[in-house]
């Protein structure tokens, strides 16, 4: 089976400022990888390259066999819409839409009927413990609840690849834990692969593998604790 993500010889600079140099990475379908590295080391850039939001200066980026670097902007947007769920640190919820309406947006964009989209969105929110908050506006929700709405929106179309950029960075430990459990259980259910950018040891534990950006390249790290369950207590 083609891997979820394949990077080979990827190079990226912003002007004279090199960020990634000869980066290679392979993520199998269903595999969960934590991407670590200092602030400014290029983690978001790497994720944006995988999502086709940035283009590499050299090298190849493949997502589920689609060569992103060979597609035009429309083609990359199609791969993103169909196969990728992106969870950001900032939630980017639409302020004037309710929780359930926010989650329904990707389905409506994909041409789903409004009532079906609404029903599926409600189902995902219910699964993430927000069944009572379907009609709340983002400003009426706590940070942790907003993150779970953003998570439901990223997963509602059951993508095969989930990219999460410091998804728990704005949350207190209890809400971070709930969001992580939500990520782990939902991607497991749709068999999706995960690339999780994080600073947090707690968050990195939901991954099976960890890689670190150091001096513009990617290094494989030995797994720290045994592949832990998301419910275990952080040190
Ligand atoms: N669009 C951009 N234009 C210029 N420089 C950028 C741009 N995006 C990121 N950078 C720079 O590239 C480096 C890596 O950034 P980033 O990928 O955001 O790092 P991280 O996510 O690991 O904190 C930083 O030095 C950042 O300032
Ligand atoms: Mg970043």
GROMACS .gro file of C-alpha atoms and ligand atoms in nm:
model
  263
    1UNK     CA    1   0.000   0.000   0.000
    2UNK     CA    2   0.129   0.350  -0.074
    3UNK     CA    3   0.237   0.527   0.244
    4UNK     CA    4   0.036   0.816   0.386
    5UNK     CA    5   0.332   1.055   0.356
    6UNK     CA    6   0.657   1.033   0.165
    7UNK     CA    7   0.915   1.310   0.161
    8UNK     CA    8   1.241   1.263  -0.024
    9UNK     CA    9   1.527   1.510  -0.046
   10UNK     CA   10   1.305   1.800   0.049
   11UNK     CA   11   1.468   2.139   0.069
   12UNK     CA   12   1.305   2.467   0.165
   13UNK     CA   13   1.444   2.813   0.229
   14UNK     CA   14   1.276   3.148   0.283
   15UNK     CA   15   1.498   3.390   0.091
   16UNK     CA   16   1.853   3.335   0.214
   17UNK     CA   17   1.724   3.165   0.526
   18UNK     CA   18   1.748   2.783   0.498
   19UNK     CA   19   1.482   2.594   0.691
   20UNK     CA   20   1.483   2.237   0.562
   21UNK     CA   21   1.778   2.065   0.398
   22UNK     CA   22   1.748   1.718   0.246
   23UNK     CA   23   1.457   1.603   0.461
   24UNK     CA   24   1.317   1.256   0.409
   25UNK     CA   25   1.025   1.103   0.593
   26UNK     CA   26   0.791   0.811   0.543
   27UNK     CA   27   0.471   0.772   0.740
   28UNK     CA   28   0.269   0.455   0.686
   29UNK     CA   29  -0.109   0.452   0.671
   30UNK     CA   30  -0.252   0.447   1.019
   31UNK     CA   31   0.084   0.537   1.173
   32UNK     CA   32   0.112   0.810   1.439
   33UNK     CA   33   0.429   1.020   1.431
   34UNK     CA   34   0.524   1.303   1.667
   35UNK     CA   35   0.729   1.582   1.508
   36UNK     CA   36   0.949   1.757   1.766
   37UNK     CA   37   1.196   2.043   1.745
   38UNK     CA   38   1.281   2.383   1.885
   39UNK     CA   39   1.067   2.681   1.802
   40UNK     CA   40   1.170   2.805   1.458
   41UNK     CA   41   1.319   2.471   1.352
   42UNK     CA   42   1.072   2.433   1.065
   43UNK     CA   43   0.798   2.209   1.204
   44UNK     CA   44   0.511   2.416   1.069
   45UNK     CA   45   0.693   2.458   0.739
   46UNK     CA   46   0.725   2.081   0.710
   47UNK     CA   47   0.355   2.032   0.784
   48UNK     CA   48   0.260   2.301   0.534
   49UNK     CA   49   0.471   2.126   0.269
   50UNK     CA   50   0.289   1.799   0.336
   51UNK     CA   51  -0.045   1.979   0.314
   52UNK     CA   52   0.056   2.146  -0.011
   53UNK     CA   53   0.024   2.491   0.144
   54UNK     CA   54   0.393   2.551   0.066
   55UNK     CA   55   0.604   2.414  -0.220
   56UNK     CA   56   0.952   2.268  -0.173
   57UNK     CA   57   1.253   2.422  -0.347
   58UNK     CA   58   1.374   2.070  -0.423
   59UNK     CA   59   1.266   1.716  -0.352
   60UNK     CA   60   0.941   1.523  -0.360
   61UNK     CA   61   0.631   1.539  -0.140
   62UNK     CA   62   0.378   1.259  -0.180
   63UNK     CA   63   0.052   1.223   0.010
   64UNK     CA   64  -0.125   0.888  -0.035
   65UNK     CA   65   0.061   0.851  -0.362
   66UNK     CA   66  -0.034   1.196  -0.491
   67UNK     CA   67   0.275   1.392  -0.578
   68UNK     CA   68   0.190   1.730  -0.426
   69UNK     CA   69   0.494   1.894  -0.580
   70UNK     CA   70   0.366   1.802  -0.929
   71UNK     CA   71   0.008   1.924  -0.879
   72UNK     CA   72  -0.117   2.276  -0.938
   73UNK     CA   73  -0.289   2.473  -0.661
   74UNK     CA   74  -0.632   2.329  -0.750
   75UNK     CA   75  -0.499   1.975  -0.745
   76UNK     CA   76  -0.334   2.026  -0.409
   77UNK     CA   77  -0.654   2.178  -0.270
   78UNK     CA   78  -0.846   1.872  -0.389
   79UNK     CA   79  -0.606   1.632  -0.214
   80UNK     CA   80  -0.634   1.844   0.100
   81UNK     CA   81  -1.012   1.855   0.090
   82UNK     CA   82  -1.050   1.482   0.028
   83UNK     CA   83  -0.770   1.326   0.227
   84UNK     CA   84  -0.622   1.565   0.484
   85UNK     CA   85  -0.754   1.696   0.814
   86UNK     CA   86  -0.558   1.992   0.951
   87UNK     CA   87  -0.576   2.087   1.320
   88UNK     CA   88  -0.413   2.417   1.411
   89UNK     CA   89  -0.309   2.569   1.740
   90UNK     CA   90  -0.543   2.858   1.674
   91UNK     CA   91  -0.889   2.711   1.629
   92UNK     CA   92  -0.998   2.923   1.330
   93UNK     CA   93  -1.365   2.863   1.400
   94UNK     CA   94  -1.615   3.082   1.218
   95UNK     CA   95  -1.745   3.314   1.489
   96UNK     CA   96  -2.098   3.357   1.354
   97UNK     CA   97  -2.160   2.983   1.308
   98UNK     CA   98  -2.262   2.741   1.583
   99UNK     CA   99  -2.045   2.445   1.677
  100UNK     CA  100  -2.244   2.205   1.460
  101UNK     CA  101  -2.248   2.449   1.166
  102UNK     CA  102  -1.870   2.492   1.189
  103UNK     CA  103  -1.818   2.117   1.176
  104UNK     CA  104  -2.058   2.079   0.882
  105UNK     CA  105  -1.862   2.325   0.665
  106UNK     CA  106  -1.617   2.074   0.508
  107UNK     CA  107  -1.904   1.840   0.421
  108UNK     CA  108  -2.102   2.120   0.258
  109UNK     CA  109  -1.793   2.222   0.061
  110UNK     CA  110  -1.764   1.861  -0.054
  111UNK     CA  111  -2.122   1.880  -0.186
  112UNK     CA  112  -2.299   1.693   0.093
  113UNK     CA  113  -2.670   1.764   0.149
  114UNK     CA  114  -2.729   2.014   0.432
  115UNK     CA  115  -2.936   1.782   0.653
  116UNK     CA  116  -2.690   1.495   0.613
  117UNK     CA  117  -2.395   1.726   0.683
  118UNK     CA  118  -2.567   1.859   0.995
  119UNK     CA  119  -2.640   1.508   1.118
  120UNK     CA  120  -2.285   1.383   1.066
  121UNK     CA  121  -2.141   1.694   1.230
  122UNK     CA  122  -2.367   1.646   1.532
  123UNK     CA  123  -2.257   1.284   1.557
  124UNK     CA  124  -1.887   1.377   1.567
  125UNK     CA  125  -1.944   1.646   1.827
  126UNK     CA  126  -2.142   1.404   2.037
  127UNK     CA  127  -1.854   1.155   2.019
  128UNK     CA  128  -1.618   1.424   2.144
  129UNK     CA  129  -1.841   1.495   2.442
  130UNK     CA  130  -2.006   1.807   2.298
  131UNK     CA  131  -2.352   1.669   2.231
  132UNK     CA  132  -2.504   1.929   2.463
  133UNK     CA  133  -2.321   2.221   2.300
  134UNK     CA  134  -2.416   2.175   1.934
  135UNK     CA  135  -2.578   2.514   1.896
  136UNK     CA  136  -2.335   2.719   2.100
  137UNK     CA  137  -2.133   2.987   1.925
  138UNK     CA  138  -1.752   2.964   1.954
  139UNK     CA  139  -1.739   3.255   2.201
  140UNK     CA  140  -1.976   3.066   2.431
  141UNK     CA  141  -1.735   2.770   2.447
  142UNK     CA  142  -1.424   2.720   2.658
  143UNK     CA  143  -1.083   2.688   2.491
  144UNK     CA  144  -1.092   2.313   2.534
  145UNK     CA  145  -1.439   2.289   2.384
  146UNK     CA  146  -1.341   2.508   2.091
  147UNK     CA  147  -1.043   2.285   2.024
  148UNK     CA  148  -1.268   1.980   2.020
  149UNK     CA  149  -1.499   2.155   1.770
  150UNK     CA  150  -1.193   2.231   1.555
  151UNK     CA  151  -1.094   1.867   1.587
  152UNK     CA  152  -1.438   1.746   1.480
  153UNK     CA  153  -1.423   1.979   1.181
  154UNK     CA  154  -1.081   1.842   1.083
  155UNK     CA  155  -1.203   1.482   1.107
  156UNK     CA  156  -1.564   1.493   0.993
  157UNK     CA  157  -1.478   1.397   0.634
  158UNK     CA  158  -1.274   1.101   0.768
  159UNK     CA  159  -0.939   1.198   0.615
  160UNK     CA  160  -0.667   0.937   0.574
  161UNK     CA  161  -0.408   1.183   0.702
  162UNK     CA  162  -0.437   1.415   1.000
  163UNK     CA  163  -0.185   1.696   1.041
  164UNK     CA  164  -0.191   1.862   1.380
  165UNK     CA  165   0.024   2.167   1.454
  166UNK     CA  166   0.063   2.207   1.832
  167UNK     CA  167  -0.306   2.129   1.879
  168UNK     CA  168  -0.285   2.141   2.257
  169UNK     CA  169  -0.059   2.446   2.277
  170UNK     CA  170  -0.335   2.673   2.405
  171UNK     CA  171  -0.496   2.430   2.646
  172UNK     CA  172  -0.460   2.357   3.015
  173UNK     CA  173  -0.343   2.002   3.096
  174UNK     CA  174  -0.692   1.862   3.155
  175UNK     CA  175  -0.831   1.997   2.828
  176UNK     CA  176  -0.510   1.900   2.646
  177UNK     CA  177  -0.565   1.546   2.766
  178UNK     CA  178  -0.926   1.542   2.644
  179UNK     CA  179  -0.825   1.682   2.306
  180UNK     CA  180  -0.549   1.420   2.274
  181UNK     CA  181  -0.788   1.142   2.359
  182UNK     CA  182  -1.023   1.282   2.096
  183UNK     CA  183  -0.746   1.282   1.836
  184UNK     CA  184  -0.627   0.933   1.925
  185UNK     CA  185  -0.967   0.768   1.929
  186UNK     CA  186  -1.102   0.938   1.619
  187UNK     CA  187  -0.801   0.874   1.399
  188UNK     CA  188  -0.795   0.517   1.515
  189UNK     CA  189  -1.156   0.481   1.414
  190UNK     CA  190  -1.096   0.604   1.060
  191UNK     CA  191  -0.754   0.436   1.035
  192UNK     CA  192  -0.591   0.771   0.961
  193UNK     CA  193  -0.221   0.846   0.987
  194UNK     CA  194  -0.117   1.132   1.214
  195UNK     CA  195   0.169   1.378   1.207
  196UNK     CA  196   0.156   1.566   1.535
  197UNK     CA  197   0.374   1.871   1.593
  198UNK     CA  198   0.418   1.923   1.963
  199UNK     CA  199   0.642   2.049   2.241
  200UNK     CA  200   0.459   1.844   2.494
  201UNK     CA  201   0.583   1.511   2.624
  202UNK     CA  202   0.223   1.432   2.716
  203UNK     CA  203   0.110   1.488   2.357
  204UNK     CA  204   0.403   1.299   2.201
  205UNK     CA  205   0.291   0.988   2.386
  206UNK     CA  206  -0.003   0.928   2.155
  207UNK     CA  207   0.252   0.871   1.877
  208UNK     CA  208   0.421   0.541   1.797
  209UNK     CA  209   0.727   0.708   1.658
  210UNK     CA  210   0.902   1.039   1.705
  211UNK     CA  211   1.116   1.243   1.472
  212UNK     CA  212   1.302   1.563   1.553
  213UNK     CA  213   1.401   1.859   1.336
  214UNK     CA  214   1.757   1.950   1.422
  215UNK     CA  215   1.994   2.163   1.215
  216UNK     CA  216   1.756   2.159   0.916
  217UNK     CA  217   1.728   1.782   0.896
  218UNK     CA  218   1.502   1.519   1.042
  219UNK     CA  219   1.630   1.265   1.288
  220UNK     CA  220   1.455   0.956   1.409
  221UNK     CA  221   1.436   0.942   1.792
  222UNK     CA  222   1.423   0.631   2.001
  223UNK     CA  223   1.081   0.596   2.159
  224UNK     CA  224   1.090   0.726   2.517
  225UNK     CA  225   0.827   0.559   2.732
  226UNK     CA  226   0.653   0.245   2.604
  227UNK     CA  227   0.380   0.332   2.354
  228UNK     CA  228   0.156   0.481   2.615
  229UNK     CA  229  -0.218   0.511   2.635
  230UNK     CA  230  -0.346   0.867   2.610
  231UNK     CA  231  -0.508   0.830   2.950
  232UNK     CA  232  -0.186   0.789   3.146
  233UNK     CA  233  -0.074   1.064   3.380
  234UNK     CA  234   0.198   1.303   3.263
  235UNK     CA  235   0.513   1.317   3.479
  236LIG     N1  236   0.644   3.257   0.507
  236LIG     C1  237   0.765   3.273   0.565
  236LIG     N2  238   0.849   3.368   0.521
  236LIG     C2  239   0.972   3.383   0.574
  236LIG     N3  240   1.021   3.309   0.674
  236LIG     C3  241   0.942   3.213   0.723
  236LIG     C4  242   0.810   3.189   0.671
  236LIG     N4  243   0.755   3.085   0.739
  236LIG     C5  244   0.847   3.046   0.831
  236LIG     N5  245   0.959   3.123   0.819
  236LIG     C6  246   1.081   3.104   0.900
  236LIG     O1  247   1.122   2.971   0.886
  236LIG     C7  248   1.168   2.918   1.010
  236LIG     C8  249   1.085   2.799   1.050
  236LIG     O2  250   0.954   2.841   1.083
  236LIG     P1  251   0.841   2.741   1.132
  236LIG     O3  252   0.828   2.632   1.032
  236LIG     O4  253   0.720   2.821   1.159
  236LIG     O5  254   0.905   2.685   1.266
  236LIG     P2  255   0.836   2.606   1.388
  236LIG     O6  256   0.699   2.568   1.347
  236LIG     O7  257   0.926   2.488   1.412
  236LIG     O8  258   0.839   2.698   1.506
  236LIG     C9  259   1.160   3.033   1.109
  236LIG     O9  260   1.287   3.094   1.117
  236LIG    C10  261   1.058   3.126   1.046
  236LIG    O10  262   1.084   3.258   1.084
  237LIG    MG1  263   0.512   2.616   1.428
   0.00000   0.00000   0.00000
